[in-house]
Amino acid sequence: MSRVYRNPLKGRKYKAEVSVGSGSTRKRKSKTFNDMTEARIWIHQMEIMADRGTDFEKSRWLFIDYYWQWVQLYKKPVVSANTMHTYYSSYQHFSKGLGDVRLEDLTRNRIQKYLNDLDLSHESIRKDLMQLRSCLRDAVSDGVLTHNPAAGTLRIVADPSRTKGDDQKFMSIHDFKRVRNFLLSYHYRINDVDRLALLIISQSGLRVGECLALKYEDIDCLHNTITVDESWDSKHNILKEPKTKHARRTIPLPKQVVHILEKWMSYQRRYLFREGVANPDQFILMNKRGRLPRASSINAAYHQIQIKLGMEPKFSTHTFRHTLASLMVADENISMVYVSRYLGHASVMITEKYYIGLLPEQVEVEAGKVLKVIEG
């Protein structure tokens, strides 16, 4: 039974009611409207949902409650601890911006307003939106919603002060070479594991976690290669699987870097043995306290080097990876497929999406070409 009648209470003019099911399974839903036509459309939608087997009870859950149950059921058993942390971060954001919104009341407009009000970096908002869309897509599959309100076009409105521009993602070739030469000429001692990590990353494009997980056996001094098959989680102090299946890889290293690492491994082994510091897994970056450095300390060491070289300390460790990737992509003699495999990406599409960016020098060259065309 469905009906629309004048709302006897204060508020909107009309109240729509719809009942579905029978006997003990019978459920009643109601909603108020200012327009009679809107009320009748809503009743029609509810009746269609009932025919399709929509779970009315769950559709009335708060979105954040449904989201958290979804995370616990479908994500927690299969994702890494670090990835789980991103789901929890999104849950905290959703609790502040969508905490009082029921699933059935979640609209594209409401989601866009949430995105507009976040005041976070582009990457943080992108992750929130990606997880929200995935959760609502499953809600549709499970019959809780008839459609995904986040499936349409939604704009990411990021806080510029929290979002890295290209000038922070890509170093100039000149600055990259200055940092590289500093690291290649440095005399590494036991207190310099952070800088040694920077050397490895600058010459291989490894992710920080991949670099921290390196062991003696991963360096092939005969063939001048480095093998990546694990990643170190600094937050939880555990070894984990690489980010993607293609992240397991063997890549070339310059001979000079291999020679530096060969000397370091011999020196580190003797020092730790003399000081009674255990290194049973033979980690290359084990420090004198028997620990691997944290990713944050490596980043801090990188900022110190930038200051030492008279540069603005605006680049993160990941800049090495961005810059190396862009240099390789810009070289017509290196195939995109190889660059993708070298970086350990899941697909070539990811390489093209995130790493086809112009280095500062390339911008100047391309700008010159444009002027030639304009000036005829």
Coordinates of C-alpha atoms in Angstrom, one line a residue:
M1 CA 0.0 0.0 0.0
S2 CA 1.3 3.4 -0.9
R3 CA -0.1 6.9 -0.3
V4 CA 0.7 10.6 -0.3
Y5 CA -1.0 12.9 2.1
R6 CA -0.6 16.3 3.7
N7 CA 2.0 16.2 6.4
P8 CA 0.2 16.8 9.8
L9 CA 3.5 17.9 11.4
K10 CA 5.6 21.1 10.8
G11 CA 8.0 20.9 7.9
R12 CA 7.5 19.8 4.4
K13 CA 3.9 19.9 2.9
Y14 CA 3.5 16.2 1.9
K15 CA 4.3 12.9 3.4
A16 CA 4.8 9.8 1.2
E17 CA 4.4 6.2 2.6
V18 CA 5.1 2.9 1.0
S19 CA 4.8 -0.6 2.4
V20 CA 6.5 -3.6 1.0
G21 CA 6.5 -7.3 1.8
S22 CA 3.8 -9.1 3.8
G23 CA 3.3 -10.6 7.2
S24 CA 6.4 -10.5 9.5
T25 CA 8.6 -9.2 6.6
R26 CA 6.4 -6.2 5.9
K27 CA 8.3 -2.9 6.1
R28 CA 7.1 0.7 5.9
K29 CA 9.1 3.6 4.7
S30 CA 8.2 7.3 4.7
K31 CA 9.6 10.6 3.5
T32 CA 8.4 14.2 3.4
F33 CA 8.4 16.4 0.3
N34 CA 7.3 20.0 -0.6
D35 CA 6.1 18.8 -4.1
M36 CA 3.4 16.2 -4.7
T37 CA 5.1 15.0 -7.9
E38 CA 8.4 14.4 -6.2
A39 CA 6.6 12.4 -3.5
R40 CA 4.9 10.1 -6.2
I41 CA 8.2 9.7 -8.0
W42 CA 9.8 8.6 -4.8
I43 CA 7.0 6.0 -4.1
H44 CA 7.5 4.6 -7.7
Q45 CA 11.3 4.3 -7.1
M46 CA 10.7 2.5 -3.8
E47 CA 8.3 0.0 -5.4
I48 CA 10.9 -0.7 -8.1
M49 CA 13.5 -1.2 -5.5
A50 CA 11.2 -3.7 -3.7
D51 CA 10.7 -5.6 -7.0
R52 CA 14.5 -5.8 -7.4
G53 CA 15.0 -7.2 -3.9
T54 CA 16.6 -4.1 -2.4
D55 CA 17.6 -4.4 1.2
F56 CA 15.5 -1.6 2.7
E57 CA 16.9 -2.1 6.2
K58 CA 20.5 -1.5 5.2
S59 CA 19.6 1.3 2.9
R60 CA 18.5 3.2 6.1
W61 CA 21.9 2.7 7.7
L62 CA 24.2 5.6 8.2
F63 CA 26.7 5.6 5.3
I64 CA 29.7 5.5 7.7
D65 CA 28.3 2.4 9.4
Y66 CA 27.8 0.6 6.1
Y67 CA 31.2 1.7 4.9
W68 CA 33.0 0.4 8.0
Q69 CA 31.2 -2.9 7.9
W70 CA 32.2 -3.1 4.2
V71 CA 35.9 -2.4 5.1
Q72 CA 35.9 -5.0 7.8
L73 CA 34.3 -7.7 5.7
Y74 CA 35.8 -7.2 2.3
K75 CA 39.1 -5.2 2.8
K76 CA 40.7 -6.0 6.1
P77 CA 41.2 -9.7 5.4
V78 CA 43.1 -9.1 2.1
V79 CA 44.8 -5.7 2.2
S80 CA 48.2 -4.7 3.8
A81 CA 48.4 -2.8 7.1
N82 CA 49.4 0.4 5.3
T83 CA 46.4 0.1 2.9
M84 CA 44.1 -0.6 5.8
H85 CA 45.3 2.7 7.3
T86 CA 44.1 4.6 4.3
Y87 CA 40.7 3.1 4.7
Y88 CA 40.6 4.2 8.3
S89 CA 41.7 7.7 7.3
S90 CA 38.9 7.9 4.8
Y91 CA 36.5 6.6 7.5
Q92 CA 37.6 9.5 9.7
H93 CA 37.0 12.0 6.9
F94 CA 33.6 10.5 6.1
S95 CA 32.6 10.6 9.8
K96 CA 33.2 14.4 9.8
G97 CA 31.6 15.2 6.5
L98 CA 29.0 12.5 6.0
G99 CA 28.5 11.3 9.5
D100 CA 24.7 11.9 9.7
V101 CA 23.8 10.9 6.1
R102 CA 21.9 7.7 5.5
L103 CA 22.7 5.5 2.5
E104 CA 19.4 6.1 0.9
D105 CA 19.9 9.9 1.2
L106 CA 23.3 10.0 -0.4
T107 CA 23.2 11.9 -3.6
R108 CA 25.8 13.1 -6.1
N109 CA 25.2 16.7 -5.0
R110 CA 25.8 15.7 -1.3
I111 CA 29.0 13.8 -2.3
Q112 CA 30.3 16.8 -4.3
K113 CA 29.6 19.1 -1.3
Y114 CA 31.6 16.8 0.9
L115 CA 34.5 16.9 -1.6
N116 CA 34.3 20.7 -1.8
D117 CA 34.5 21.0 2.0
L118 CA 37.4 18.6 2.6
D119 CA 40.4 21.0 2.4
L120 CA 42.8 18.2 1.8
S121 CA 45.5 17.4 -0.8
H122 CA 44.4 16.2 -4.2
E123 CA 45.8 12.7 -3.4
S124 CA 43.9 12.4 -0.1
I125 CA 40.6 13.4 -1.7
R126 CA 41.2 11.1 -4.7
K127 CA 41.6 8.1 -2.3
D128 CA 38.4 9.1 -0.4
L129 CA 36.5 9.3 -3.6
M130 CA 37.9 6.0 -5.0
Q131 CA 36.9 4.1 -1.8
L132 CA 33.5 5.7 -1.6
R133 CA 32.8 4.7 -5.2
S134 CA 33.9 1.2 -4.6
C135 CA 31.8 0.8 -1.4
L136 CA 28.7 2.2 -3.1
R137 CA 29.3 0.0 -6.2
D138 CA 29.2 -3.0 -3.9
A139 CA 26.0 -1.6 -2.2
V140 CA 24.3 -1.7 -5.6
S141 CA 25.6 -5.2 -6.2
D142 CA 24.2 -6.3 -2.9
G143 CA 20.8 -4.8 -3.5
V144 CA 21.1 -2.1 -0.9
L145 CA 20.9 0.7 -3.4
T146 CA 19.4 0.9 -6.9
H147 CA 22.3 3.0 -8.3
N148 CA 25.7 4.4 -7.3
P149 CA 25.4 8.1 -6.6
A150 CA 29.1 8.4 -6.9
A151 CA 29.3 6.9 -10.4
G152 CA 28.8 10.2 -12.2
T153 CA 31.3 13.0 -12.7
L154 CA 32.6 14.4 -9.5
R155 CA 35.2 17.2 -9.1
I156 CA 38.2 17.0 -6.7
V157 CA 38.6 20.4 -5.1
A158 CA 42.0 20.2 -3.4
D159 CA 43.7 22.6 -1.0
P160 CA 46.5 24.1 -3.1
S161 CA 48.7 24.5 0.0
R162 CA 48.5 20.7 0.6
T163 CA 48.9 19.6 -3.0
K164 CA 52.2 19.1 -4.6
G165 CA 52.7 20.9 -7.9
D166 CA 54.9 19.7 -10.7
D167 CA 57.7 21.9 -9.4
Q168 CA 57.8 19.6 -6.3
K169 CA 57.4 16.3 -8.2
F170 CA 60.1 16.9 -10.8
M171 CA 63.6 18.2 -10.2
S172 CA 65.5 20.0 -12.8
I173 CA 68.2 17.9 -14.5
H174 CA 70.8 20.3 -13.1
D175 CA 69.6 19.8 -9.5
F176 CA 69.2 16.1 -9.9
K177 CA 72.8 15.8 -11.1
R178 CA 74.1 17.9 -8.2
V179 CA 72.4 15.6 -5.6
R180 CA 73.5 12.5 -7.5
N181 CA 77.1 13.6 -7.6
F182 CA 77.0 14.5 -3.9
L183 CA 75.8 11.0 -3.1
L184 CA 78.2 9.3 -5.4
S185 CA 81.2 11.0 -3.9
Y186 CA 80.2 10.7 -0.3
H187 CA 82.2 8.5 2.1
Y188 CA 79.6 6.4 3.9
R189 CA 80.0 5.3 7.5
I190 CA 77.6 3.5 9.9
N191 CA 75.7 6.7 10.8
D192 CA 74.9 7.4 7.1
V193 CA 72.4 4.7 6.3
D194 CA 69.8 7.4 5.4
R195 CA 72.1 8.9 2.8
L196 CA 73.0 5.4 1.5
A197 CA 69.3 4.8 1.0
L198 CA 69.1 8.0 -1.0
L199 CA 72.0 6.9 -3.2
I200 CA 70.3 3.6 -4.0
I201 CA 66.9 5.2 -4.7
S202 CA 68.5 8.0 -6.8
Q203 CA 70.2 5.3 -9.0
S204 CA 67.4 2.8 -9.2
G205 CA 64.0 4.6 -8.8
L206 CA 63.0 2.1 -6.1
R207 CA 60.2 2.9 -3.7
V208 CA 61.4 3.6 -0.2
G209 CA 59.9 0.4 1.2
E210 CA 61.6 -1.6 -1.5
C211 CA 65.0 0.0 -0.8
L212 CA 64.7 -0.7 3.0
A213 CA 64.0 -4.4 2.4
L214 CA 67.2 -4.9 0.4
K215 CA 69.5 -7.7 1.6
Y216 CA 73.1 -8.6 0.7
E217 CA 71.8 -11.4 -1.6
D218 CA 69.8 -8.9 -3.6
I219 CA 73.0 -7.2 -5.0
D220 CA 74.6 -9.0 -7.8
C221 CA 78.1 -7.6 -8.0
L222 CA 79.0 -9.8 -10.9
H223 CA 76.2 -8.7 -13.2
N224 CA 75.6 -5.2 -11.7
T225 CA 72.0 -5.7 -10.9
I226 CA 69.6 -5.3 -7.9
T227 CA 66.7 -7.7 -7.2
V228 CA 63.5 -6.5 -5.6
D229 CA 61.2 -9.1 -4.1
E230 CA 60.0 -7.6 -0.8
S231 CA 59.0 -4.3 0.7
W232 CA 59.6 -3.0 4.3
D233 CA 56.6 -1.4 6.1
S234 CA 58.2 1.3 8.3
K235 CA 54.9 2.0 10.1
H236 CA 54.4 -1.6 11.3
N237 CA 58.1 -2.8 11.1
I238 CA 57.3 -5.9 9.0
L239 CA 58.4 -7.3 5.6
K240 CA 55.5 -7.5 3.1
E241 CA 54.8 -8.5 -0.5
P242 CA 55.8 -5.9 -3.1
K243 CA 53.1 -3.4 -4.2
T244 CA 52.2 -5.3 -7.4
K245 CA 53.2 -8.6 -9.0
H246 CA 55.4 -6.7 -11.5
A247 CA 57.2 -5.0 -8.5
R248 CA 59.2 -8.3 -8.3
R249 CA 62.0 -7.4 -10.7
T250 CA 65.7 -7.3 -11.4
I251 CA 67.1 -4.0 -12.7
P252 CA 70.5 -2.8 -13.7
L253 CA 72.7 -0.6 -11.4
P254 CA 75.7 1.6 -12.5
K255 CA 79.0 -0.1 -11.8
Q256 CA 80.1 2.8 -9.6
V257 CA 77.0 2.2 -7.3
V258 CA 77.6 -1.5 -7.2
H259 CA 81.2 -0.8 -6.1
I260 CA 80.0 1.5 -3.3
L261 CA 77.5 -1.0 -2.1
E262 CA 80.1 -3.8 -2.2
K263 CA 82.5 -1.8 0.0
W264 CA 79.6 -0.8 2.3
M265 CA 78.4 -4.4 2.9
S266 CA 81.9 -5.4 3.9
Y267 CA 82.3 -2.4 6.2
Q268 CA 78.8 -2.8 7.7
R269 CA 79.2 -6.5 8.4
R270 CA 82.5 -6.0 10.2
Y271 CA 81.2 -3.0 12.2
L272 CA 78.0 -4.8 13.4
F273 CA 79.9 -7.9 14.3
R274 CA 82.4 -5.9 16.3
E275 CA 79.7 -4.1 18.2
G276 CA 77.6 -7.3 18.8
V277 CA 74.6 -6.0 16.7
A278 CA 72.6 -8.9 15.1
N279 CA 71.6 -8.7 11.5
P280 CA 70.3 -12.2 10.8
D281 CA 68.5 -11.2 7.6
Q282 CA 71.5 -9.3 6.3
F283 CA 69.7 -6.1 5.6
I284 CA 71.9 -3.6 3.7
L285 CA 70.5 -0.6 5.6
M286 CA 70.6 -2.0 9.2
N287 CA 72.0 0.7 11.5
K288 CA 74.2 0.5 14.5
R289 CA 71.1 0.1 16.8
G290 CA 70.0 -3.0 15.0
R291 CA 67.1 -1.3 13.2
L292 CA 66.2 -0.2 9.7
P293 CA 65.7 3.6 9.3
R294 CA 62.2 5.0 9.0
A295 CA 61.0 6.4 5.8
S296 CA 60.5 9.8 7.5
S297 CA 64.2 9.9 8.5
I298 CA 65.3 9.2 5.0
N299 CA 63.1 12.1 3.7
A300 CA 64.6 14.4 6.4
A301 CA 68.1 13.4 5.3
Y302 CA 67.2 14.3 1.8
H303 CA 66.0 17.8 2.9
Q304 CA 69.3 18.3 4.7
I305 CA 71.2 17.5 1.5
Q306 CA 69.1 20.0 -0.4
I307 CA 69.9 22.7 2.1
K308 CA 73.5 21.8 2.1
L309 CA 73.6 22.2 -1.7
G310 CA 71.9 25.6 -1.5
M311 CA 68.5 24.3 -2.8
E312 CA 65.0 24.9 -1.4
P313 CA 64.1 21.8 0.6
K314 CA 60.9 21.1 -1.2
F315 CA 61.6 17.7 -2.8
S316 CA 60.6 14.4 -1.2
T317 CA 62.4 11.1 -1.6
H318 CA 59.8 10.0 -4.2
T319 CA 61.0 12.9 -6.4
F320 CA 63.9 10.7 -7.5
R321 CA 61.5 8.1 -8.8
H322 CA 59.4 10.8 -10.7
T323 CA 62.5 12.4 -12.2
L324 CA 64.2 9.2 -13.2
A325 CA 61.0 7.9 -14.8
S326 CA 60.5 11.2 -16.7
L327 CA 64.1 11.1 -18.0
M328 CA 63.6 7.5 -19.2
V329 CA 60.2 8.3 -20.8
A330 CA 61.7 11.2 -22.6
D331 CA 64.4 9.0 -24.1
E332 CA 63.0 7.6 -27.4
N333 CA 65.5 4.7 -27.3
I334 CA 63.8 3.3 -24.1
S335 CA 60.4 1.6 -24.6
M336 CA 57.5 2.5 -22.4
V337 CA 57.0 -1.2 -21.6
Y338 CA 60.6 -1.4 -20.2
V339 CA 60.1 1.8 -18.2
S340 CA 56.9 0.3 -16.7
R341 CA 58.7 -3.0 -15.8
Y342 CA 61.7 -1.1 -14.5
L343 CA 59.5 0.9 -12.1
G344 CA 57.5 -2.2 -11.1
H345 CA 54.1 -0.8 -12.2
A346 CA 51.1 -3.0 -12.6
S347 CA 50.6 -1.8 -16.2
V348 CA 52.0 0.6 -18.8
M349 CA 48.8 2.7 -18.4
I350 CA 50.0 3.7 -14.8
T351 CA 53.4 4.7 -16.2
E352 CA 51.7 6.9 -18.8
K353 CA 49.2 8.4 -16.3
Y354 CA 51.6 9.4 -13.5
Y355 CA 55.1 9.7 -15.0
I356 CA 54.6 11.4 -18.4
G357 CA 55.4 14.8 -17.0
L358 CA 57.7 17.5 -18.4
L359 CA 60.9 18.2 -16.6
P360 CA 61.7 21.9 -16.2
E361 CA 64.2 21.9 -19.0
Q362 CA 61.7 20.1 -21.3
V363 CA 59.1 22.7 -20.7
E364 CA 61.6 25.4 -21.9
V365 CA 62.4 23.4 -25.1
E366 CA 58.7 22.7 -25.9
A367 CA 57.8 26.3 -25.2
G368 CA 60.5 27.3 -27.7
K369 CA 58.9 25.0 -30.3
V370 CA 55.5 26.5 -29.7
L371 CA 56.9 30.0 -30.3
K372 CA 58.4 29.0 -33.6
V373 CA 55.1 27.7 -34.7
I374 CA 53.3 30.9 -33.6
E375 CA 55.8 33.2 -35.1
G376 CA 55.8 31.3 -38.4

